[in-house]
Coordinates of N, CA and C in Angstrom, one line a residue:
M1 N 92.7 109.3 58.0 CA 92.0 109.8 59.5 C 92.6 111.2 60.3
M2 N 94.2 111.2 59.8 CA 95.3 111.3 60.6 C 96.0 113.1 60.3
N3 N 94.5 112.6 58.5 CA 95.3 114.3 57.8 C 93.8 114.9 58.3
S4 N 93.0 114.6 58.6 CA 91.7 115.1 58.8 C 92.2 115.8 60.8
V5 N 92.2 115.0 61.1 CA 92.9 115.7 62.7 C 93.5 117.1 62.7
S6 N 94.4 116.8 61.4 CA 94.9 117.1 61.4 C 94.8 119.2 61.3
K7 N 93.6 118.3 60.4 CA 93.2 119.7 59.6 C 92.4 120.3 60.7
I8 N 91.6 120.1 61.4 CA 91.2 120.0 62.3 C 91.6 121.6 63.6
L9 N 92.8 120.1 64.1 CA 93.9 120.8 64.8 C 94.0 122.2 64.1
A10 N 94.6 122.3 63.1 CA 94.9 123.6 62.4 C 94.2 124.4 62.5
A11 N 92.7 124.7 62.3 CA 92.0 125.3 61.8 C 91.3 125.5 63.1
L12 N 91.1 125.1 64.1 CA 91.1 125.6 65.8 C 92.8 126.2 66.0
L13 N 93.4 126.5 66.1 CA 94.0 127.7 66.3 C 94.5 128.5 65.4
A14 N 93.8 128.6 64.1 CA 94.5 129.5 63.4 C 92.6 130.4 64.1
V15 N 92.0 130.0 64.0 CA 90.1 130.5 65.1 C 90.9 131.1 66.5
L16 N 91.9 130.4 67.5 CA 92.8 130.7 68.3 C 93.4 132.2 67.8
L17 N 93.7 132.0 67.1 CA 95.2 133.3 66.8 C 94.5 134.0 66.5
L18 N 92.9 134.1 64.8 CA 93.3 135.1 64.8 C 92.0 135.7 65.2
Y19 N 91.5 135.5 66.1 CA 89.9 135.7 66.5 C 89.7 135.8 68.5
V20 N 90.3 134.8 69.3 CA 90.3 134.7 70.2 C 91.0 135.6 70.6
Y21 N 92.1 135.7 70.4 CA 93.9 135.8 70.4 C 93.5 137.6 70.8
P22 N 93.7 137.9 69.6 CA 93.2 139.5 69.7 C 91.8 140.0 70.8
A23 N 90.7 139.4 70.8 CA 89.5 139.9 71.6 C 89.7 140.0 73.1
V24 N 90.9 138.9 73.7 CA 91.2 138.3 74.7 C 92.5 140.1 75.0
E25 N 93.3 140.5 74.2 CA 94.2 141.5 74.3 C 93.1 142.7 74.1
A26 N 92.7 143.3 73.7 CA 92.2 144.0 74.0 C 90.9 144.1 75.0
A27 N 90.7 143.3 75.5 CA 90.2 143.5 76.9 C 90.7 143.4 77.7
G28 N 91.9 143.2 77.9 CA 93.3 143.2 78.9 C 93.1 144.9 78.5
R29 N 93.1 145.2 77.6 CA 93.3 146.8 77.4 C 92.4 147.4 77.8
Q30 N 91.3 147.8 77.9 CA 90.7 147.9 78.2 C 89.9 148.0 80.1
D31 N 90.4 146.6 80.3 CA 90.8 146.4 82.0 C 91.8 147.7 82.3
D32 N 93.2 147.9 81.5 CA 94.0 148.2 82.0 C 93.7 150.0 81.9
L33 N 93.1 150.0 80.6 CA 92.5 151.9 80.6 C 91.3 152.0 82.5
S34 N 90.5 151.5 82.1 CA 89.2 151.6 84.1 C 90.0 151.8 85.0
R35 N 91.3 150.5 85.0 CA 92.5 150.1 86.0 C 93.0 151.7 86.2
L36 N 93.2 152.5 85.3 CA 94.7 154.1 85.3 C 93.2 155.0 85.8
T37 N 91.9 155.1 84.9 CA 90.9 156.1 84.7 C 90.4 155.6 86.4
T38 N 90.1 154.8 86.6 CA 89.8 154.5 88.0 C 90.5 155.6 89.3
Y39 N 92.1 155.0 89.0 CA 93.4 155.6 89.7 C 92.9 157.1 89.6
N40 N 93.4 157.8 88.3 CA 92.6 158.7 88.2 C 91.8 159.6 88.3
T41 N 90.7 159.2 88.5 CA 89.8 159.7 89.4 C 89.8 159.6 91.1
V42 N 90.0 158.1 92.0 CA 90.3 158.6 93.2 C 91.3 159.3 93.7
T43 N 92.1 159.6 93.2 CA 93.3 160.3 93.5 C 92.8 161.7 93.6
K44 N 92.3 162.1 91.9 CA 91.8 163.6 91.8 C 90.7 163.8 93.1
F45 N 89.8 163.0 93.9 CA 88.7 163.2 94.6 C 90.1 163.5 95.8
V46 N 90.8 162.5 96.3 CA 91.1 162.1 97.5 C 91.7 163.8 97.6
D47 N 92.2 164.0 96.1 CA 94.2 165.7 96.7 C 92.9 166.2 96.9
A48 N 92.1 166.6 96.5 CA 90.9 167.4 96.4 C 90.0 167.9 97.9
V49 N 90.1 166.7 98.6 CA 89.6 166.3 100.3 C 90.6 167.3 100.9
R50 N 91.5 166.7 100.9 CA 92.8 167.0 101.0 C 93.2 168.1 101.7
T51 N 92.8 169.0 100.3 CA 93.2 170.3 100.2 C 92.4 171.0 100.1
K52 N 91.1 170.6 100.1 CA 90.1 171.5 100.5 C 89.8 171.4 102.4
G53 N 89.2 170.3 103.0 CA 89.1 169.5 104.4 C 88.1 169.2 104.3
Y54 N 87.1 169.3 103.7 CA 85.6 169.0 103.7 C 85.7 168.6 102.4
I55 N 84.0 167.3 102.2 CA 84.0 167.2 101.0 C 82.3 167.7 100.9
T56 N 81.4 168.0 99.6 CA 80.1 168.5 99.5 C 79.5 167.5 98.6
P57 N 78.2 167.3 98.9 CA 77.9 166.3 97.8 C 77.6 166.4 96.5
T58 N 78.1 167.4 96.2 CA 78.4 167.5 94.8 C 79.5 167.0 94.2
M59 N 80.8 167.1 95.0 CA 81.1 166.3 94.7 C 82.3 165.2 95.7
Y60 N 81.0 164.5 95.8 CA 80.9 163.1 95.5 C 79.6 162.4 94.9
E61 N 79.1 163.7 94.6 CA 78.3 163.0 93.1 C 79.2 163.3 91.5
Q62 N 80.0 163.9 91.5 CA 80.5 164.0 90.8 C 81.9 163.1 90.6
F63 N 82.4 162.2 91.9 CA 82.8 161.4 92.2 C 82.6 159.9 91.4
Q64 N 81.2 159.7 91.9 CA 80.2 158.9 91.4 C 80.7 159.1 89.4
E65 N 80.0 159.7 89.6 CA 80.0 159.9 87.6 C 81.2 159.9 86.6
E66 N 82.5 160.0 87.5 CA 83.5 160.1 86.9 C 83.6 158.4 86.9
L67 N 83.7 157.6 88.1 CA 84.2 155.8 88.2 C 82.5 155.7 87.4
A68 N 81.9 156.4 87.3 CA 80.7 155.4 85.9 C 81.1 155.2 84.6
L69 N 82.0 156.3 84.3 CA 82.6 156.2 82.9 C 83.3 155.3 82.3
T70 N 83.6 154.5 83.3 CA 84.3 153.4 83.2 C 84.0 152.6 82.5
G71 N 82.3 152.5 83.0 CA 81.6 151.2 82.3 C 81.5 149.6 83.2
N72 N 82.3 150.0 84.6 CA 81.6 149.4 85.2 C 81.8 149.9 86.9
T73 N 80.7 148.9 87.7 CA 80.2 149.4 88.9 C 81.0 149.1 90.2
F74 N 81.5 150.0 91.1 CA 82.0 149.9 92.3 C 81.5 150.1 93.9
D75 N 82.5 149.6 94.4 CA 82.0 149.0 95.5 C 83.3 150.3 96.0
V76 N 82.9 151.2 96.9 CA 83.4 152.6 97.3 C 83.2 152.9 98.8
K77 N 84.4 152.9 99.3 CA 85.0 152.9 101.2 C 85.8 154.1 101.3
L78 N 84.6 154.7 102.6 CA 85.6 156.2 102.3 C 86.0 155.8 104.2
E79 N 86.7 156.6 104.1 CA 87.6 156.1 105.9 C 88.2 157.6 106.5
H80 N 87.9 158.1 107.4 CA 88.2 159.4 107.7 C 88.7 159.1 109.5
M81 N 90.1 159.7 109.3 CA 90.6 159.2 110.9 C 91.5 160.4 111.1
H82 N 90.2 160.8 112.7 CA 90.6 162.2 112.6 C 91.4 161.9 113.9
K83 N 92.7 162.8 113.8 CA 93.7 163.2 115.0 C 93.5 164.1 116.2
K84 N 93.2 163.3 117.4 CA 92.6 163.9 118.6 C 93.9 163.3 119.8
Y85 N 93.9 164.3 121.1 CA 95.5 163.7 121.7 C 94.0 164.0 123.0
V86 N 94.9 162.7 123.2 CA 94.0 162.7 125.3 C 95.3 163.0 126.7
P87 N 94.6 163.4 127.6 CA 95.7 163.9 127.8 C 95.8 162.2 128.6
E88 N 97.7 162.2 129.2 CA 97.1 161.1 130.4 C 97.6 161.5 131.5
Y89 N 97.1 160.3 133.1 CA 96.9 160.2 134.2 C 97.4 159.3 134.7
T90 N 98.0 159.1 135.7 CA 98.0 157.8 136.5 C 97.1 157.7 136.9
D91 N 95.9 158.4 137.2 CA 94.2 157.7 137.9 C 93.8 158.6 137.3
P92 N 93.0 158.5 136.6 CA 91.9 158.9 135.9 C 90.8 158.7 135.9
M93 N 91.0 158.8 137.5 CA 89.4 159.4 138.0 C 89.9 160.6 138.9
N94 N 91.1 161.2 139.0 CA 91.7 162.7 139.1 C 92.0 163.0 138.5
Q95 N 91.4 163.9 137.8 CA 92.8 165.1 137.5 C 94.0 165.6 138.2
A96 N 94.1 165.6 138.8 CA 95.2 166.5 139.4 C 96.7 165.2 139.6
T97 N 96.5 163.9 139.3 CA 97.5 162.9 138.2 C 97.8 163.4 137.2
F98 N 97.4 164.2 136.3 CA 97.7 164.6 135.2 C 99.4 164.9 134.6
T99 N 100.2 163.6 133.6 CA 101.8 163.3 133.8 C 102.3 164.6 133.0
G100 N 101.6 165.2 132.3 CA 102.0 166.4 131.7 C 101.8 165.8 129.8
K101 N 102.1 164.3 129.8 CA 102.0 163.8 128.3 C 100.1 164.0 128.2
F102 N 100.4 164.2 126.6 CA 99.2 163.3 125.4 C 99.5 162.0 124.1
E103 N 98.3 161.9 124.5 CA 98.5 161.0 123.6 C 98.0 161.2 122.5
A104 N 98.7 161.0 121.3 CA 97.5 160.3 119.5 C 96.8 159.5 119.8
V105 N 95.8 159.9 119.7 CA 94.6 159.2 119.1 C 94.0 159.2 118.3
L106 N 93.5 158.0 116.9 CA 93.2 158.5 116.3 C 91.2 158.3 116.3
D107 N 90.3 158.1 116.1 CA 89.0 158.6 116.0 C 88.3 158.0 113.9
G108 N 88.1 156.5 113.7 CA 87.5 156.8 112.5 C 86.2 156.8 112.2
Y109 N 86.2 157.2 111.3 CA 84.6 157.5 110.3 C 84.6 157.1 109.3
Y110 N 83.4 156.5 108.9 CA 83.6 155.3 107.9 C 82.1 156.3 106.7
D111 N 81.9 155.1 105.7 CA 81.2 154.8 105.3 C 79.3 155.6 105.6
E112 N 79.4 155.0 106.8 CA 78.0 155.5 107.5 C 77.7 156.6 107.9
Q113 N 78.9 157.2 108.4 CA 78.3 158.3 109.2 C 78.7 159.5 108.4
I114 N 80.1 159.4 107.2 CA 80.0 160.7 105.9 C 78.8 160.6 105.1
M115 N 78.5 160.1 104.0 CA 77.1 159.7 103.9 C 75.8 160.1 105.0
G116 N 75.7 159.6 106.1 CA 74.9 160.1 107.0 C 74.5 162.1 106.8
V117 N 76.2 162.5 106.7 CA 76.2 164.0 107.1 C 76.1 165.0 105.1
L118 N 76.4 163.2 104.1 CA 76.5 164.6 103.4 C 75.0 164.0 102.3
F119 N 74.1 163.1 102.7 CA 72.8 162.9 101.7 C 71.9 162.5 103.3
P120 N 71.9 163.2 104.4 CA 71.1 163.0 105.2 C 69.4 162.4 104.8
D121 N 68.8 162.0 105.8 CA 67.0 161.1 105.6 C 66.5 163.0 105.4
N122 N 66.8 164.0 105.2 CA 65.5 165.0 105.8 C 65.9 165.7 104.7
E123 N 64.7 166.9 104.5 CA 64.5 167.8 102.9 C 65.5 168.9 102.6
M124 N 67.2 168.8 103.8 CA 68.2 170.0 103.2 C 68.1 170.2 101.8
S125 N 68.4 171.6 102.0 CA 69.0 172.0 100.2 C 70.2 171.8 99.7
R126 N 70.5 171.7 98.9 CA 71.7 170.9 97.9 C 72.8 171.7 99.0
D127 N 72.9 172.9 99.3 CA 73.4 174.0 99.0 C 73.8 174.4 100.8
D128 N 73.1 173.6 101.4 CA 73.1 173.7 103.1 C 74.4 173.2 103.5
Q129 N 75.3 174.3 104.7 CA 76.1 173.9 105.3 C 76.6 172.6 106.1
A130 N 74.9 172.2 106.3 CA 75.5 170.9 107.4 C 75.1 170.1 106.7
R131 N 74.7 170.2 105.1 CA 75.6 168.8 104.3 C 77.2 168.7 104.0
V132 N 77.8 169.5 104.7 CA 79.2 169.3 104.2 C 80.1 168.6 105.1
Y133 N 80.7 167.6 104.7 CA 81.7 167.0 105.8 C 82.8 167.5 106.1
K134 N 82.8 168.1 107.3 CA 84.2 168.4 107.4 C 85.7 167.8 108.0
L135 N 86.4 168.5 107.5 CA 87.6 167.2 107.9 C 89.1 168.5 109.6
T136 N 89.5 167.8 109.5 CA 90.7 169.5 110.6 C 91.9 169.3 109.8
A137 N 92.6 169.4 109.9 CA 94.0 169.3 108.7 C 95.0 168.9 109.9
G138 N 95.7 167.7 109.8 CA 96.0 166.6 110.8 C 95.5 165.3 110.7
D139 N 94.6 165.0 109.8 CA 93.4 164.0 110.2 C 94.4 163.3 108.8
F140 N 93.4 162.0 108.5 CA 93.8 161.5 107.4 C 92.7 160.9 106.6
F141 N 93.0 160.7 105.3 CA 91.2 160.6 104.4 C 92.3 159.5 103.5
R142 N 91.1 158.9 103.0 CA 91.2 157.8 103.0 C 90.5 156.9 101.9
V143 N 90.7 156.5 100.7 CA 89.0 156.3 99.9 C 89.5 154.4 98.7
T144 N 88.9 153.7 99.5 CA 89.3 152.1 98.4 C 88.1 151.4 97.7
C145 N 88.0 151.8 96.1 CA 86.9 151.6 95.3 C 87.7 150.4 95.0
M146 N 86.8 149.4 94.6 CA 87.0 147.8 94.0 C 85.8 148.1 93.1
N147 N 85.7 147.0 91.8 CA 84.5 147.1 90.9 C 84.1 145.6 91.5
T148 N 82.6 145.9 91.1 CA 81.7 144.9 92.1 C 81.2 144.3 90.5
N149 N 80.8 143.9 89.5 CA 80.7 143.1 88.4 C 82.5 142.8 87.3
K150 N 81.9 141.8 86.6 CA 82.9 141.1 86.0 C 83.0 142.1 84.6
T151 N 84.7 142.7 83.5 CA 85.1 142.6 83.2 C 85.0 141.7 82.5
P152 N 85.1 141.9 81.0 CA 85.5 141.6 79.5 C 86.5 140.9 79.9
A153 N 87.9 141.5 80.6 CA 88.4 140.4 80.4 C 88.5 138.9 81.7
D154 N 88.1 139.7 82.5 CA 87.5 138.4 84.0 C 86.7 137.2 82.8
L155 N 85.6 137.7 81.9 CA 84.7 136.9 81.6 C 86.1 135.7 80.2
F156 N 86.7 136.5 79.9 CA 87.7 135.7 78.7 C 88.7 135.0 79.8
K157 N 88.9 135.3 80.7 CA 90.3 134.1 81.4 C 89.2 133.0 82.2
E158 N 87.9 133.3 82.7 CA 86.5 132.3 83.3 C 86.8 130.9 82.1
W159 N 87.1 131.5 80.5 CA 86.1 130.8 79.4 C 87.3 129.9 79.2
L160 N 87.9 131.1 79.1 CA 89.3 129.6 78.9 C 90.3 129.3 79.6
L161 N 90.6 129.8 80.7 CA 91.0 129.2 82.1 C 90.4 128.3 82.6
L162 N 88.8 128.8 82.6 CA 87.4 127.7 83.3 C 88.0 127.9 84.8
D163 N 88.1 129.2 85.4 CA 88.0 129.4 86.4 C 87.1 130.7 86.9
Q164 N 86.5 130.9 88.1 CA 85.8 131.0 88.6 C 86.6 132.7 89.4
G165 N 87.6 133.3 88.9 CA 87.8 134.7 89.3 C 88.2 134.3 90.2
N166 N 88.8 135.6 91.3 CA 89.6 135.5 92.4 C 88.8 136.8 93.0
G167 N 88.3 137.3 92.5 CA 87.7 138.6 92.7 C 88.1 140.3 92.0
S168 N 87.8 141.1 92.3 CA 87.9 142.5 91.7 C 89.0 142.7 90.7
S169 N 89.4 142.8 89.6 CA 90.0 143.4 88.7 C 91.1 144.9 88.8
I170 N 90.2 145.5 89.5 CA 90.1 147.1 90.1 C 90.4 147.2 91.1
H171 N 91.4 147.6 91.4 CA 91.0 147.7 93.0 C 91.7 149.2 93.5
V172 N 91.9 149.7 93.7 CA 92.2 151.4 94.1 C 92.2 151.4 95.6
N173 N 93.0 151.6 95.9 CA 94.0 152.7 98.0 C 94.5 153.3 97.7
Y174 N 94.1 155.0 98.0 CA 94.5 156.1 97.8 C 93.8 156.2 99.3
G175 N 95.0 157.4 99.8 CA 94.3 158.7 101.0 C 96.2 159.4 101.2
G176 N 95.7 160.2 102.3 CA 97.1 160.4 102.5 C 96.3 161.8 104.1
M177 N 97.0 162.7 104.2 CA 96.8 163.8 105.6 C 96.4 164.5 104.5
V178 N 95.4 165.5 105.7 CA 94.7 166.4 105.2 C 95.2 167.7 105.3
I179 N 95.1 168.0 104.3 CA 96.7 169.9 104.5 C 95.5 171.2 104.4
N180 N 94.6 170.8 105.0 CA 93.8 172.6 104.8 C 92.5 172.1 105.1
E181 N 91.9 173.5 105.8 CA 90.9 173.4 105.5 C 90.0 174.8 105.3
D182 N 89.7 175.1 104.8 CA 88.7 175.7 103.4 C 87.1 176.0 104.1
Y183 N 86.4 176.0 104.9 CA 85.3 176.2 105.1 C 85.5 177.3 106.2

C-alpha cells in the first residue's frame, strides 16, 4: 500500500516537473515578450504624437495593428491635457480688476473627443485635414494600455493556484509633454 502511494506521488511529481513547469515558464516568457512589445509600441506611438503634435487616423490604426500582433486584446485610453493660461481678477465680473497674474489650467480631452475627430460619423475622406487631431506644444499626451483577455500564463496561474486573477497582466502607461507642432 505504501509503495503504491509513493509511486503515484513520484509519477505526479514527474508529470509536474516534465510537462507543467516548462509550460508555465514558456507562458510566462510569452507574457514578458507581449509586455515588452506593448511597451515599445505604446512608446513609439506616444513619442511620434509628442514629436509631430498631431494624430491621424492612419497613425492610430497602425498603432492598433501593432498591438494586435501580440495576440492580446487591449483597452486603450488616450488622454490629452491642453495647457492654457487664465487671467486672475479680484472681481471676475469687472475686467478692470486684473491682478497682472495668470493661472495655468489644464483642460482634459479623452477617448470620446479624440476618436470623434479621428473617426467622425460622416463620410470624410481619409486624408481630410478635419480628421487630424491637433495638439499644441506644451500640452501633455498619455496612453494607458491594458490587456482585456486572459493570457496563457494567467490561465496557468488560475489553474495551479485556484485563483481568479486580479485583472490585466499587461499594463502600460506612457506619456509626456508635446514638444512640436508639425501641422
